[in-house]
Amino acid sequence: MMRPYSLLRTTVAVLALGCAARTQAQDLEFKKLDLDRKVDKTLAKITPEEKKETGVVLKEKTYIEYFINAKDEAERYYGVYRRIHLNEAAAVEQFNKMVLPVVSKEGLLMVKARSISRTGAVKEVGIEAVKELEEDGRLYKILAVEGLEVGGEVELMYLYQTNVSLFGSERVQEEIPLRESELHIVAPEYLVFEGKVYNGKHTRQDTSRVGEKRLLSFRSRQVPALLEEKYAAVNANSVRVEYKLAYNERKGGSRILSWNDAGARIYGFLHQGAENSAKDLGKFLSKEKIKGLPEEQAIRAVENYVKTNIALRKDAEDDIAAGVLKRKFGTQSGIIRLYVGLFESLKVPFELVVGCSRYEQQFDRSFDTWNFLDKYLIYFPNSKKFLDPENPFLRYGLFDHTLEGTDALYISTETLGNLKTGLATINRIPETPAGQNYDNIEATVSFSPNVDQMNLKYVRRMGGSQAAQLRPYYFMSNAEDRAKLVTQVLKGSTGEDVAATNVVVSNFNLNTPEVDQDFIMSADLTLKSTLERVNNRVLVKVGELIGPQTEMYNERPRQHPIDVGNVHSYTRVIKLQVPDGYRLAGQETLKRSITFANGDMGFVSGYKLEGKVLTITVEEYYKKVQLPISAYADFQKVINAAADFNKVTLILEKGSPLSNKQQ
């Protein structure tokens, strides 16, 4: 997706560098690595710990170099050298094709791959062997590497020209361990780049000069493999470097491209053509009878219209707000510009909010890289609610949960005489209130006369972000797909053999007030897979009625802090009618209580037997989104308590029922 700010980056580069004096072109530091030298055929000695991995990055050098060409234009080049030891077939498979980050060969200055076998045989391929691959409508350039084998090594290197951006992020950590890495940001000496390392206790930073160039360098040693773990923001927790241009000494000593600069620049970008659009937007609001509505009704009406009638077109030319409204499609930038114009025409107070997914990186207010400015929200101070202009499935009050609990850039309007501009402040995007996101099931269970079939009166109620996982898809589907979705949900939460009648789905319309009500799915169900007869006893797999649960068992020590997505809870109430001529056994296994003093999370289940009705209650809740690694053992207990409950089986035995009893 083309982010609104992405369109600014080249312009920013020209503004920041355009008047700088020319430096020597093509004298790239990456070229000084002498990559055409004779290949070192000596294979690395792999430690016992390294042998446990599929491969090891032995050495990595990355150069990102800026300079001014003969036309006084900024250019940027990206060069990479890597040598990897291959421990297993999986590593051979991973590295036998090098995917190049270019669309055409035009910007590719050099590419080379060498395999070094266990016996020292070397095979080399270069730019002449680069092939084009199309996948999912996208074109890739790949280089097939010959002669790779387990126990051998591979050298990969390439250099290409890329778009100029004065902000960047480089990940140092990947799925296999890394022994030694260097990252160099190279620029003319009057351009001062700054950087910051995240999660990198093995990385050190320094600056140096080579002739008339300034180098900002990061050197890493013994970086462990990045583990893929459940309930974790893996990418955000990886070792990475963020960098930005901070000063242009030929333009004075003031810091450039600050948060305030970002606020003003984004404000101006999203107000392009505002005067030319105002009349058409006002007519539209009057025609649609939105003008004059109470504030929240007006906000909802605007959002519903835009998300229902304006299509996102990635290939469209960017346009002013009135143009997007007329064409009924636009870029992401154009659509956000339309929202801005409509709300300003309505005189609805709002602020633009720009941040980033906490799963990719944590917004750091202390380091003003615009690389954090990736996702947009609109904040309404009167209601203290957000609107997500980028997600057609969400409505006013709900937004991308990966932004919850993060800092972000809030941009309000500042008036200076006749001039309006954006005033930037850093504020926090709050987490969803406890109790807003829930997924609850109520089920009344009876049995067929032969006790070989379970009959359920089933109701599932979902609210907040939990409802947003189903409601939009049901609303936007046709009748056939809606039926398939219901069947899929019911099978997933009860059993593959479930049969449903009297299905009713309520409160699914995104464009009416019912979007704020519980999304409800109710049905009469029959199941046989949850029953098993053994002689005169019937095993009732009642634990399966809460839906399948995740289990967590780690082969390695936990690497990442915990992220549960958002604050949410699950409540299950199951009322089971004991059939005539049977008594119930095993109900004591229903009692679980995994709770902690801070009350951040828990799993509590219990039961009450009144006459022939057994009422089972299950509560599972997560009141805090992010938890430290130190809480992992407790978190694992809660997750696994739910998974263990899936295995609970009650027994129906022939005989008189038990007396009334409460637990």
mmCIF file of N, CA and C in Angstrom, residues 208-275:
data_model
loop_
_atom_site.group_PDB
_atom_site.id
_atom_site.type_symbol
_atom_site.label_atom_id
_atom_site.label_comp_id
_atom_site.label_asym_id
_atom_site.label_seq_id
_atom_site.Cartn_x
_atom_site.Cartn_y
_atom_site.Cartn_z
ATOM 1 N N SER A 208 32.995 8.331 11.647
ATOM 2 C CA SER A 208 34.355 8.530 11.138
ATOM 3 C C SER A 208 34.282 9.319 9.846
ATOM 4 N N ARG A 209 35.438 9.696 9.320
ATOM 5 C CA ARG A 209 35.504 10.403 8.040
ATOM 6 C C ARG A 209 36.518 9.719 7.142
ATOM 7 N N VAL A 210 36.160 9.678 5.868
ATOM 8 C CA VAL A 210 37.062 9.183 4.828
ATOM 9 C C VAL A 210 37.089 10.242 3.744
ATOM 10 N N GLY A 211 38.189 11.000 3.664
ATOM 11 C CA GLY A 211 38.248 12.100 2.713
ATOM 12 C C GLY A 211 37.164 13.115 3.024
ATOM 13 N N GLU A 212 36.300 13.389 2.048
ATOM 14 C CA GLU A 212 35.225 14.355 2.234
ATOM 15 C C GLU A 212 33.891 13.677 2.555
ATOM 16 N N LYS A 213 33.977 12.450 3.053
ATOM 17 C CA LYS A 213 32.767 11.703 3.408
ATOM 18 C C LYS A 213 32.691 11.495 4.912
ATOM 19 N N ARG A 214 31.462 11.419 5.398
ATOM 20 C CA ARG A 214 31.203 11.127 6.794
ATOM 21 C C ARG A 214 30.513 9.766 6.858
ATOM 22 N N LEU A 215 30.987 8.894 7.744
ATOM 23 C CA LEU A 215 30.413 7.560 7.912
ATOM 24 C C LEU A 215 29.803 7.421 9.297
ATOM 25 N N LEU A 216 28.551 6.983 9.329
ATOM 26 C CA LEU A 216 27.896 6.580 10.564
ATOM 27 C C LEU A 216 27.849 5.054 10.539
ATOM 28 N N SER A 217 28.525 4.417 11.471
ATOM 29 C CA SER A 217 28.729 2.965 11.400
ATOM 30 C C SER A 217 28.160 2.262 12.621
ATOM 31 N N PHE A 218 27.666 1.047 12.373
ATOM 32 C CA PHE A 218 27.125 0.188 13.423
ATOM 33 C C PHE A 218 27.744 -1.191 13.253
ATOM 34 N N ARG A 219 28.375 -1.671 14.306
ATOM 35 C CA ARG A 219 29.032 -2.986 14.244
ATOM 36 C C ARG A 219 28.410 -3.912 15.286
ATOM 37 N N SER A 220 27.995 -5.080 14.819
ATOM 38 C CA SER A 220 27.317 -6.049 15.682
ATOM 39 C C SER A 220 28.129 -7.330 15.742
ATOM 40 N N ARG A 221 28.081 -7.966 16.905
ATOM 41 C CA ARG A 221 28.793 -9.229 17.097
ATOM 42 C C ARG A 221 27.882 -10.222 17.809
ATOM 43 N N GLN A 222 27.921 -11.460 17.356
ATOM 44 C CA GLN A 222 27.234 -12.568 18.020
ATOM 45 C C GLN A 222 25.765 -12.261 18.304
ATOM 46 N N VAL A 223 25.056 -11.952 17.236
ATOM 47 C CA VAL A 223 23.611 -11.691 17.346
ATOM 48 C C VAL A 223 22.881 -13.030 17.251
ATOM 49 N N PRO A 224 22.085 -13.397 18.236
ATOM 50 C CA PRO A 224 21.409 -14.703 18.207
ATOM 51 C C PRO A 224 20.327 -14.762 17.135
ATOM 52 N N ALA A 225 19.904 -15.974 16.807
ATOM 53 C CA ALA A 225 18.818 -16.165 15.842
ATOM 54 C C ALA A 225 17.544 -15.544 16.381
ATOM 55 N N LEU A 226 16.757 -14.966 15.489
ATOM 56 C CA LEU A 226 15.468 -14.382 15.855
ATOM 57 C C LEU A 226 14.422 -15.486 15.848
ATOM 58 N N LEU A 227 13.805 -15.715 16.988
ATOM 59 C CA LEU A 227 12.826 -16.797 17.113
ATOM 60 C C LEU A 227 11.423 -16.305 16.786
ATOM 61 N N GLU A 228 10.680 -17.121 16.080
ATOM 62 C CA GLU A 228 9.266 -16.846 15.815
ATOM 63 C C GLU A 228 8.470 -17.417 16.968
ATOM 64 N N GLU A 229 7.811 -16.551 17.744
ATOM 65 C CA GLU A 229 7.087 -16.989 18.929
ATOM 66 C C GLU A 229 5.652 -16.471 18.898
ATOM 67 N N LYS A 230 4.751 -17.242 19.498
ATOM 68 C CA LYS A 230 3.361 -16.816 19.603
ATOM 69 C C LYS A 230 3.247 -15.649 20.577
ATOM 70 N N TYR A 231 2.248 -14.832 20.349
ATOM 71 C CA TYR A 231 1.973 -13.690 21.222
ATOM 72 C C TYR A 231 3.224 -12.829 21.404
ATOM 73 N N ALA A 232 3.796 -12.403 20.286
ATOM 74 C CA ALA A 232 5.010 -11.595 20.347
ATOM 75 C C ALA A 232 5.080 -10.668 19.136
ATOM 76 N N ALA A 233 5.616 -9.461 19.351
ATOM 77 C CA ALA A 233 5.883 -8.528 18.261
ATOM 78 C C ALA A 233 7.304 -8.797 17.772
ATOM 79 N N VAL A 234 7.463 -9.865 17.010
ATOM 80 C CA VAL A 234 8.787 -10.380 16.667
ATOM 81 C C VAL A 234 9.614 -9.336 15.925
ATOM 82 N N ASN A 235 9.044 -8.731 14.883
ATOM 83 C CA ASN A 235 9.809 -7.757 14.105
ATOM 84 C C ASN A 235 10.231 -6.565 14.958
ATOM 85 N N ALA A 236 9.319 -6.062 15.777
ATOM 86 C CA ALA A 236 9.643 -4.905 16.619
ATOM 87 C C ALA A 236 10.718 -5.231 17.647
ATOM 88 N N ASN A 237 10.800 -6.500 18.040
ATOM 89 C CA ASN A 237 11.781 -6.900 19.053
ATOM 90 C C ASN A 237 13.128 -7.281 18.457
ATOM 91 N N SER A 238 13.229 -7.308 17.141
ATOM 92 C CA SER A 238 14.490 -7.689 16.506
ATOM 93 C C SER A 238 15.514 -6.568 16.624
ATOM 94 N N VAL A 239 16.773 -6.938 16.504
ATOM 95 C CA VAL A 239 17.836 -5.935 16.511
ATOM 96 C C VAL A 239 17.762 -5.145 15.204
ATOM 97 N N ARG A 240 17.647 -3.839 15.319
ATOM 98 C CA ARG A 240 17.568 -3.018 14.120
ATOM 99 C C ARG A 240 18.188 -1.653 14.378
ATOM 100 N N VAL A 241 18.478 -0.967 13.291
ATOM 101 C CA VAL A 241 19.024 0.387 13.342
ATOM 102 C C VAL A 241 18.063 1.316 12.611
ATOM 103 N N GLU A 242 17.681 2.397 13.252
ATOM 104 C CA GLU A 242 16.930 3.469 12.606
ATOM 105 C C GLU A 242 17.897 4.626 12.364
ATOM 106 N N TYR A 243 17.802 5.236 11.179
ATOM 107 C CA TYR A 243 18.696 6.363 10.896
ATOM 108 C C TYR A 243 17.943 7.458 10.158
ATOM 109 N N LYS A 244 18.462 8.701 10.245
ATOM 110 C CA LYS A 244 17.834 9.849 9.593
ATOM 111 C C LYS A 244 18.868 10.944 9.361
ATOM 112 N N LEU A 245 18.593 11.807 8.398
ATOM 113 C CA LEU A 245 19.395 13.000 8.215
ATOM 114 C C LEU A 245 18.985 14.019 9.259
ATOM 115 N N ALA A 246 19.946 14.477 10.053
ATOM 116 C CA ALA A 246 19.637 15.397 11.153
ATOM 117 C C ALA A 246 20.106 16.827 10.882
ATOM 118 N N TYR A 247 21.191 17.002 10.144
ATOM 119 C CA TYR A 247 21.724 18.341 9.889
ATOM 120 C C TYR A 247 22.285 18.409 8.472
ATOM 121 N N ASN A 248 22.091 19.560 7.848
ATOM 122 C CA ASN A 248 22.785 19.899 6.604
ATOM 123 C C ASN A 248 23.622 21.133 6.923
ATOM 124 N N GLU A 249 24.910 20.934 7.153
ATOM 125 C CA GLU A 249 25.759 22.003 7.659
ATOM 126 C C GLU A 249 25.915 23.145 6.672
ATOM 127 N N ARG A 250 25.567 22.919 5.418
ATOM 128 C CA ARG A 250 25.629 24.003 4.446
ATOM 129 C C ARG A 250 24.343 24.825 4.425
ATOM 130 N N LYS A 251 23.379 24.409 5.264
ATOM 131 C CA LYS A 251 22.141 25.179 5.397
ATOM 132 C C LYS A 251 21.971 25.728 6.802
ATOM 133 N N GLY A 252 23.045 25.731 7.588
ATOM 134 C CA GLY A 252 22.970 26.242 8.944
ATOM 135 C C GLY A 252 23.062 25.127 9.964
ATOM 136 N N GLY A 253 23.020 25.507 11.238
ATOM 137 C CA GLY A 253 23.241 24.544 12.302
ATOM 138 C C GLY A 253 21.986 23.991 12.934
ATOM 139 N N SER A 254 20.811 24.331 12.396
ATOM 140 C CA SER A 254 19.570 23.883 13.008
ATOM 141 C C SER A 254 19.250 22.447 12.597
ATOM 142 N N ARG A 255 18.637 21.719 13.533
ATOM 143 C CA ARG A 255 18.214 20.357 13.231
ATOM 144 C C ARG A 255 17.102 20.389 12.190
ATOM 145 N N ILE A 256 17.165 19.500 11.236
ATOM 146 C CA ILE A 256 16.162 19.466 10.178
ATOM 147 C C ILE A 256 15.326 18.192 10.266
ATOM 148 N N LEU A 257 14.181 18.227 9.577
ATOM 149 C CA LEU A 257 13.292 17.068 9.504
ATOM 150 C C LEU A 257 12.885 16.600 10.904
ATOM 151 N N SER A 258 12.464 17.563 11.711
ATOM 152 C CA SER A 258 12.058 17.300 13.089
ATOM 153 C C SER A 258 10.588 16.885 13.121
ATOM 154 N N TRP A 259 10.071 16.614 14.328
ATOM 155 C CA TRP A 259 8.647 16.316 14.458
ATOM 156 C C TRP A 259 7.792 17.507 14.026
ATOM 157 N N ASN A 260 8.232 18.719 14.370
ATOM 158 C CA ASN A 260 7.481 19.899 13.964
ATOM 159 C C ASN A 260 7.468 20.053 12.447
ATOM 160 N N ASP A 261 8.614 19.782 11.823
ATOM 161 C CA ASP A 261 8.678 19.823 10.359
ATOM 162 C C ASP A 261 7.720 18.797 9.757
ATOM 163 N N ALA A 262 7.662 17.605 10.365
ATOM 164 C CA ALA A 262 6.766 16.558 9.866
ATOM 165 C C ALA A 262 5.315 16.998 9.961
ATOM 166 N N GLY A 263 4.944 17.604 11.097
ATOM 167 C CA GLY A 263 3.572 18.061 11.262
ATOM 168 C C GLY A 263 3.183 19.070 10.201
ATOM 169 N N ALA A 264 4.059 20.034 9.954
ATOM 170 C CA ALA A 264 3.769 21.058 8.948
ATOM 171 C C ALA A 264 3.721 20.466 7.548
ATOM 172 N N ARG A 265 4.658 19.564 7.250
ATOM 173 C CA ARG A 265 4.725 18.969 5.906
ATOM 174 C C ARG A 265 3.512 18.093 5.624
ATOM 175 N N ILE A 266 3.134 17.254 6.573
ATOM 176 C CA ILE A 266 1.984 16.367 6.363
ATOM 177 C C ILE A 266 0.699 17.184 6.278
ATOM 178 N N TYR A 267 0.582 18.197 7.129
ATOM 179 C CA TYR A 267 -0.600 19.064 7.092
ATOM 180 C C TYR A 267 -0.735 19.688 5.698
ATOM 181 N N GLY A 268 0.361 20.221 5.188
ATOM 182 C CA GLY A 268 0.318 20.846 3.871
ATOM 183 C C GLY A 268 -0.009 19.839 2.773
ATOM 184 N N PHE A 269 0.555 18.663 2.878
ATOM 185 C CA PHE A 269 0.337 17.619 1.867
ATOM 186 C C PHE A 269 -1.125 17.197 1.815
ATOM 187 N N LEU A 270 -1.754 17.075 2.985
ATOM 188 C CA LEU A 270 -3.139 16.629 3.037
ATOM 189 C C LEU A 270 -4.135 17.771 2.864
ATOM 190 N N HIS A 271 -3.623 18.991 2.685
ATOM 191 C CA HIS A 271 -4.495 20.137 2.382
ATOM 192 C C HIS A 271 -4.268 20.650 0.965
ATOM 193 N N GLN A 272 -3.534 19.910 0.162
ATOM 194 C CA GLN A 272 -3.354 20.321 -1.224
ATOM 195 C C GLN A 272 -4.717 20.406 -1.914
ATOM 196 N N GLY A 273 -4.975 21.516 -2.571
ATOM 197 C CA GLY A 273 -6.233 21.700 -3.287
ATOM 198 C C GLY A 273 -7.428 21.965 -2.401
ATOM 199 N N ALA A 274 -7.201 22.299 -1.127
ATOM 200 C CA ALA A 274 -8.318 22.480 -0.186
ATOM 201 C C ALA A 274 -9.249 23.601 -0.638
ATOM 202 N N GLU A 275 -8.694 24.721 -1.078
ATOM 203 C CA GLU A 275 -9.534 25.849 -1.501
ATOM 204 C C GLU A 275 -10.356 25.481 -2.736
#
